[in-house]
């Protein structure tokens, strides 16, 4: 807990985060909820990990190993991508031959780069936590951030920035963003399959309770 942060403030912030992620899950997977009539329970990390230790052998593993490996690889590649893109962007803005770039193009370059750098750690955290703990709200936030804004930002740097007048496109940024995009798109597909698998398992009927054993009659 951070200095000066009360337990009440931390609890309120955690409740707000859980409520926001649950709302995103209901909007992204509304058809699943309507068809299967499920309820997403957003539990704390301590409660979810401590209460499920006894039944861990009876539950099928719903988490995706390929998604975990892709997220681990992306978390290692993200600092390199950020450093390279910051260098390329600053070099383009400082090159004397790029004075013809209009102000909107300059703003779009800096804004898209800042949005991606700030949103990517949150996306990776939600993806790893949601996949490891099999939490639908976290995976819903991960899928939302993957498509908006990350895929659009990568597509902008790779292709879409050419629509600007006097645009300057470096082959390095095209290769970087195309490679990052090729790693990110499978994460969206696998993450959606994990969510669908979790819904399927949650919708299975519970086994009937064992019959009560009657004691010997007097």
CSV table of C-alpha atoms in Angstrom, one decimal:
chain,number,residue,atom,x,y,z
A,1,UNK,CA,0.0,0.0,0.0
A,2,UNK,CA,1.4,3.4,-0.9
A,3,UNK,CA,2.2,5.9,2.0
A,4,UNK,CA,-0.8,8.0,2.9
A,5,UNK,CA,-3.2,5.6,1.1
A,6,UNK,CA,-6.0,4.4,3.4
A,7,UNK,CA,-7.6,1.0,3.1
A,8,UNK,CA,-11.0,2.6,2.4
A,9,UNK,CA,-9.5,4.6,-0.6
A,10,UNK,CA,-7.8,1.4,-1.9
A,11,UNK,CA,-11.0,-0.6,-1.6
A,12,UNK,CA,-13.1,2.1,-3.4
A,13,UNK,CA,-10.6,2.2,-6.2
A,14,UNK,CA,-10.6,-1.6,-6.6
A,15,UNK,CA,-14.4,-1.7,-6.6
A,16,UNK,CA,-14.5,1.0,-9.3
A,17,UNK,CA,-12.0,-0.9,-11.4
A,18,UNK,CA,-13.9,-4.2,-11.0
A,19,UNK,CA,-17.2,-2.5,-11.9
A,20,UNK,CA,-15.7,-0.8,-15.0
A,21,UNK,CA,-14.2,-4.1,-16.2
A,22,UNK,CA,-17.4,-6.0,-15.6
A,23,UNK,CA,-19.3,-3.3,-17.6
A,24,UNK,CA,-16.9,-3.7,-20.5
A,25,UNK,CA,-17.4,-7.5,-20.3
A,26,UNK,CA,-21.2,-7.2,-20.4
A,27,UNK,CA,-21.0,-4.9,-23.4
A,28,UNK,CA,-18.4,-6.9,-25.4
A,29,UNK,CA,-20.0,-10.3,-24.7
A,30,UNK,CA,-23.7,-9.4,-24.3
A,31,UNK,CA,-24.8,-12.2,-26.6
A,32,UNK,CA,-23.1,-14.7,-24.3
A,33,UNK,CA,-24.9,-13.4,-21.3
A,34,UNK,CA,-28.2,-13.4,-23.1
A,35,UNK,CA,-27.8,-16.9,-24.4
A,36,UNK,CA,-26.4,-18.6,-21.4
A,37,UNK,CA,-27.7,-16.3,-18.6
A,38,UNK,CA,-24.4,-16.2,-16.8
A,39,UNK,CA,-23.2,-13.8,-14.2
A,40,UNK,CA,-19.6,-12.6,-14.0
A,41,UNK,CA,-18.2,-12.6,-10.5
A,42,UNK,CA,-15.4,-10.2,-10.0
A,43,UNK,CA,-13.4,-11.3,-7.0
A,44,UNK,CA,-10.3,-10.0,-5.4
A,45,UNK,CA,-7.0,-11.8,-6.0
A,46,UNK,CA,-6.8,-13.1,-2.5
A,47,UNK,CA,-10.3,-14.5,-2.5
A,48,UNK,CA,-10.1,-16.0,-5.9
A,49,UNK,CA,-6.8,-17.7,-5.4
A,50,UNK,CA,-7.5,-18.8,-1.8
A,51,UNK,CA,-11.0,-20.2,-2.3
A,52,UNK,CA,-10.2,-22.3,-5.4
A,53,UNK,CA,-7.2,-24.2,-4.1
A,54,UNK,CA,-9.3,-27.2,-3.0
A,55,UNK,CA,-11.0,-27.6,-6.4
A,56,UNK,CA,-8.0,-26.9,-8.6
A,57,UNK,CA,-7.7,-30.6,-9.6
A,58,UNK,CA,-11.4,-30.8,-10.6
A,59,UNK,CA,-11.4,-27.8,-12.9
A,60,UNK,CA,-10.2,-28.0,-16.5
A,61,UNK,CA,-7.4,-25.5,-17.4
A,62,UNK,CA,-9.1,-22.8,-19.4
A,63,UNK,CA,-6.1,-20.5,-19.7
A,64,UNK,CA,-4.2,-20.4,-23.0
A,65,UNK,CA,-0.5,-21.2,-23.0
A,66,UNK,CA,0.1,-19.7,-26.5
A,67,UNK,CA,-1.6,-16.4,-25.3
A,68,UNK,CA,0.7,-16.4,-22.2
A,69,UNK,CA,3.8,-16.9,-24.3
A,70,UNK,CA,2.7,-14.2,-26.8
A,71,UNK,CA,2.1,-11.7,-24.0
A,72,UNK,CA,5.4,-12.6,-22.4
A,73,UNK,CA,7.2,-12.0,-25.7
A,74,UNK,CA,5.3,-8.7,-26.3
A,75,UNK,CA,6.2,-7.5,-22.8
A,76,UNK,CA,9.9,-8.0,-23.7
A,77,UNK,CA,9.5,-6.5,-27.1
A,78,UNK,CA,7.5,-3.4,-25.9
A,79,UNK,CA,10.5,-1.5,-24.4
A,80,UNK,CA,12.5,-2.0,-27.6
A,81,UNK,CA,9.6,-0.9,-29.8
A,82,UNK,CA,9.0,2.2,-27.6
A,83,UNK,CA,12.7,3.2,-27.7
A,84,UNK,CA,12.9,2.7,-31.5
A,85,UNK,CA,9.7,4.6,-32.2
A,86,UNK,CA,10.6,7.5,-30.0
A,87,UNK,CA,13.9,7.8,-31.7
A,88,UNK,CA,12.4,7.6,-35.2
A,89,UNK,CA,9.7,10.1,-34.4
A,90,UNK,CA,12.0,12.6,-32.9
A,91,UNK,CA,14.4,12.2,-35.8
A,92,UNK,CA,11.6,12.8,-38.3
A,93,UNK,CA,10.5,16.0,-36.4
A,94,UNK,CA,14.1,17.3,-36.1
A,95,UNK,CA,15.2,16.6,-39.7
A,96,UNK,CA,15.5,19.9,-41.6
A,97,UNK,CA,14.0,18.4,-44.7
A,98,UNK,CA,10.7,17.7,-42.9
A,99,UNK,CA,9.8,21.4,-42.3
A,100,UNK,CA,7.0,21.0,-44.8
A,101,UNK,CA,5.1,18.7,-42.5
A,102,UNK,CA,1.8,20.3,-41.4
A,103,UNK,CA,1.0,20.8,-37.7
A,104,UNK,CA,-1.8,18.2,-37.7
A,105,UNK,CA,0.7,15.5,-38.9
A,106,UNK,CA,3.1,16.5,-36.2
A,107,UNK,CA,0.4,16.3,-33.6
A,108,UNK,CA,-0.9,12.9,-34.9
A,109,UNK,CA,2.6,11.4,-34.7
A,110,UNK,CA,3.2,12.5,-31.1
A,111,UNK,CA,-0.4,11.8,-29.9
A,112,UNK,CA,-0.5,8.2,-31.3
A,113,UNK,CA,2.9,7.4,-30.0
A,114,UNK,CA,1.9,8.7,-26.5
A,115,UNK,CA,-1.4,6.8,-26.5
A,116,UNK,CA,0.3,3.5,-27.4
A,117,UNK,CA,3.1,3.8,-24.9
A,118,UNK,CA,0.6,4.6,-22.1
A,119,UNK,CA,-2.0,2.0,-23.0
A,120,UNK,CA,0.3,-1.0,-23.7
A,121,UNK,CA,1.4,-1.8,-20.1
A,122,UNK,CA,-2.3,-1.8,-19.0
A,123,UNK,CA,-3.3,-4.1,-21.9
A,124,UNK,CA,-0.5,-6.5,-21.1
A,125,UNK,CA,-1.3,-6.5,-17.4
A,126,UNK,CA,-5.0,-7.2,-18.0
A,127,UNK,CA,-4.2,-9.9,-20.6
A,128,UNK,CA,-1.8,-11.8,-18.3
A,129,UNK,CA,-4.0,-11.5,-15.2
A,130,UNK,CA,-7.2,-12.4,-17.0
A,131,UNK,CA,-5.6,-15.4,-18.8
A,132,UNK,CA,-3.9,-16.7,-15.6
A,133,UNK,CA,-6.9,-16.3,-13.3
A,134,UNK,CA,-9.5,-17.0,-16.0
A,135,UNK,CA,-11.3,-13.7,-15.4
A,136,UNK,CA,-13.7,-12.6,-18.0
A,137,UNK,CA,-13.7,-8.8,-17.0
A,138,UNK,CA,-9.9,-8.6,-17.3
A,139,UNK,CA,-9.9,-10.4,-20.6
A,140,UNK,CA,-12.7,-8.1,-21.9
A,141,UNK,CA,-10.5,-5.0,-21.0
A,142,UNK,CA,-7.6,-6.7,-22.7
A,143,UNK,CA,-9.5,-7.3,-25.9
A,144,UNK,CA,-10.9,-3.7,-25.9
A,145,UNK,CA,-7.5,-2.1,-25.5
A,146,UNK,CA,-6.0,-4.5,-28.1
A,147,UNK,CA,-8.4,-3.3,-30.8
A,148,UNK,CA,-8.9,0.3,-29.6
A,149,UNK,CA,-6.4,2.0,-29.7
A,150,UNK,CA,-3.5,-0.4,-30.2
A,151,UNK,CA,-4.3,-2.0,-33.5
A,152,UNK,CA,-5.3,1.3,-35.0
A,153,UNK,CA,-2.1,3.0,-33.8
A,154,UNK,CA,0.1,0.3,-35.3
A,155,UNK,CA,-1.9,0.4,-38.6
A,156,UNK,CA,-1.4,4.2,-38.6
A,157,UNK,CA,2.3,4.0,-38.2
A,158,UNK,CA,2.7,1.2,-40.7
A,159,UNK,CA,0.3,2.4,-43.4
A,160,UNK,CA,-2.2,5.1,-42.6
A,161,UNK,CA,0.2,8.0,-42.0
A,162,UNK,CA,0.8,8.1,-45.8
A,163,UNK,CA,-2.5,9.8,-46.2
A,164,UNK,CA,-1.1,13.0,-44.7
A,165,UNK,CA,0.3,15.6,-47.1
A,166,UNK,CA,4.2,15.7,-47.0
A,167,UNK,CA,4.3,12.6,-44.9
A,168,UNK,CA,7.7,11.1,-44.0
A,169,UNK,CA,7.6,7.3,-43.6
A,170,UNK,CA,10.7,5.5,-42.5
A,171,UNK,CA,11.2,1.9,-43.5
A,172,UNK,CA,12.2,1.1,-39.9
A,173,UNK,CA,8.9,2.2,-38.5
A,174,UNK,CA,7.0,0.3,-41.1
A,175,UNK,CA,8.9,-2.9,-40.3
A,176,UNK,CA,8.6,-2.4,-36.5
A,177,UNK,CA,4.9,-1.7,-36.6
A,178,UNK,CA,4.1,-4.5,-39.1
A,179,UNK,CA,5.9,-7.0,-36.9
A,180,UNK,CA,4.3,-5.8,-33.7
A,181,UNK,CA,0.9,-5.9,-35.5
A,182,UNK,CA,1.6,-9.5,-36.6
A,183,UNK,CA,2.1,-10.5,-32.9
A,184,UNK,CA,-0.8,-8.5,-31.6
A,185,UNK,CA,-3.6,-9.8,-33.9
A,186,UNK,CA,-3.2,-13.4,-32.9
A,187,UNK,CA,-3.5,-12.3,-29.2
A,188,UNK,CA,-7.0,-10.9,-30.0
A,189,UNK,CA,-8.1,-14.1,-31.6
A,190,UNK,CA,-6.8,-16.4,-28.9
A,191,UNK,CA,-8.1,-14.1,-26.1
A,192,UNK,CA,-11.6,-14.3,-27.6
A,193,UNK,CA,-11.4,-18.1,-27.8
A,194,UNK,CA,-10.3,-18.2,-24.1
A,195,UNK,CA,-13.4,-16.1,-23.1
A,196,UNK,CA,-15.7,-18.2,-25.2
A,197,UNK,CA,-14.2,-21.4,-23.5
A,198,UNK,CA,-14.7,-19.9,-20.1
A,199,UNK,CA,-18.4,-19.1,-20.9
A,200,UNK,CA,-18.9,-22.6,-22.2
A,201,UNK,CA,-17.5,-24.2,-19.0
A,202,UNK,CA,-19.5,-21.8,-16.8
A,203,UNK,CA,-22.7,-22.7,-18.6
A,204,UNK,CA,-22.4,-26.5,-18.1
A,205,UNK,CA,-25.0,-27.8,-15.7
A,206,UNK,CA,-23.8,-28.6,-12.2
A,207,UNK,CA,-23.6,-32.3,-11.3
A,208,UNK,CA,-26.4,-33.5,-9.1
A,209,UNK,CA,-25.7,-33.6,-5.4
A,210,UNK,CA,-24.9,-37.1,-3.9
A,211,UNK,CA,-27.9,-38.7,-2.3
A,212,UNK,CA,-28.1,-38.2,1.4
A,213,UNK,CA,-27.2,-41.2,3.4
A,214,UNK,CA,-29.8,-42.2,5.9
A,215,UNK,CA,-28.7,-43.5,9.2
A,216,UNK,CA,-29.9,-46.8,10.7
A,217,UNK,CA,-33.5,-46.6,11.9
A,218,UNK,CA,-33.9,-47.2,15.6
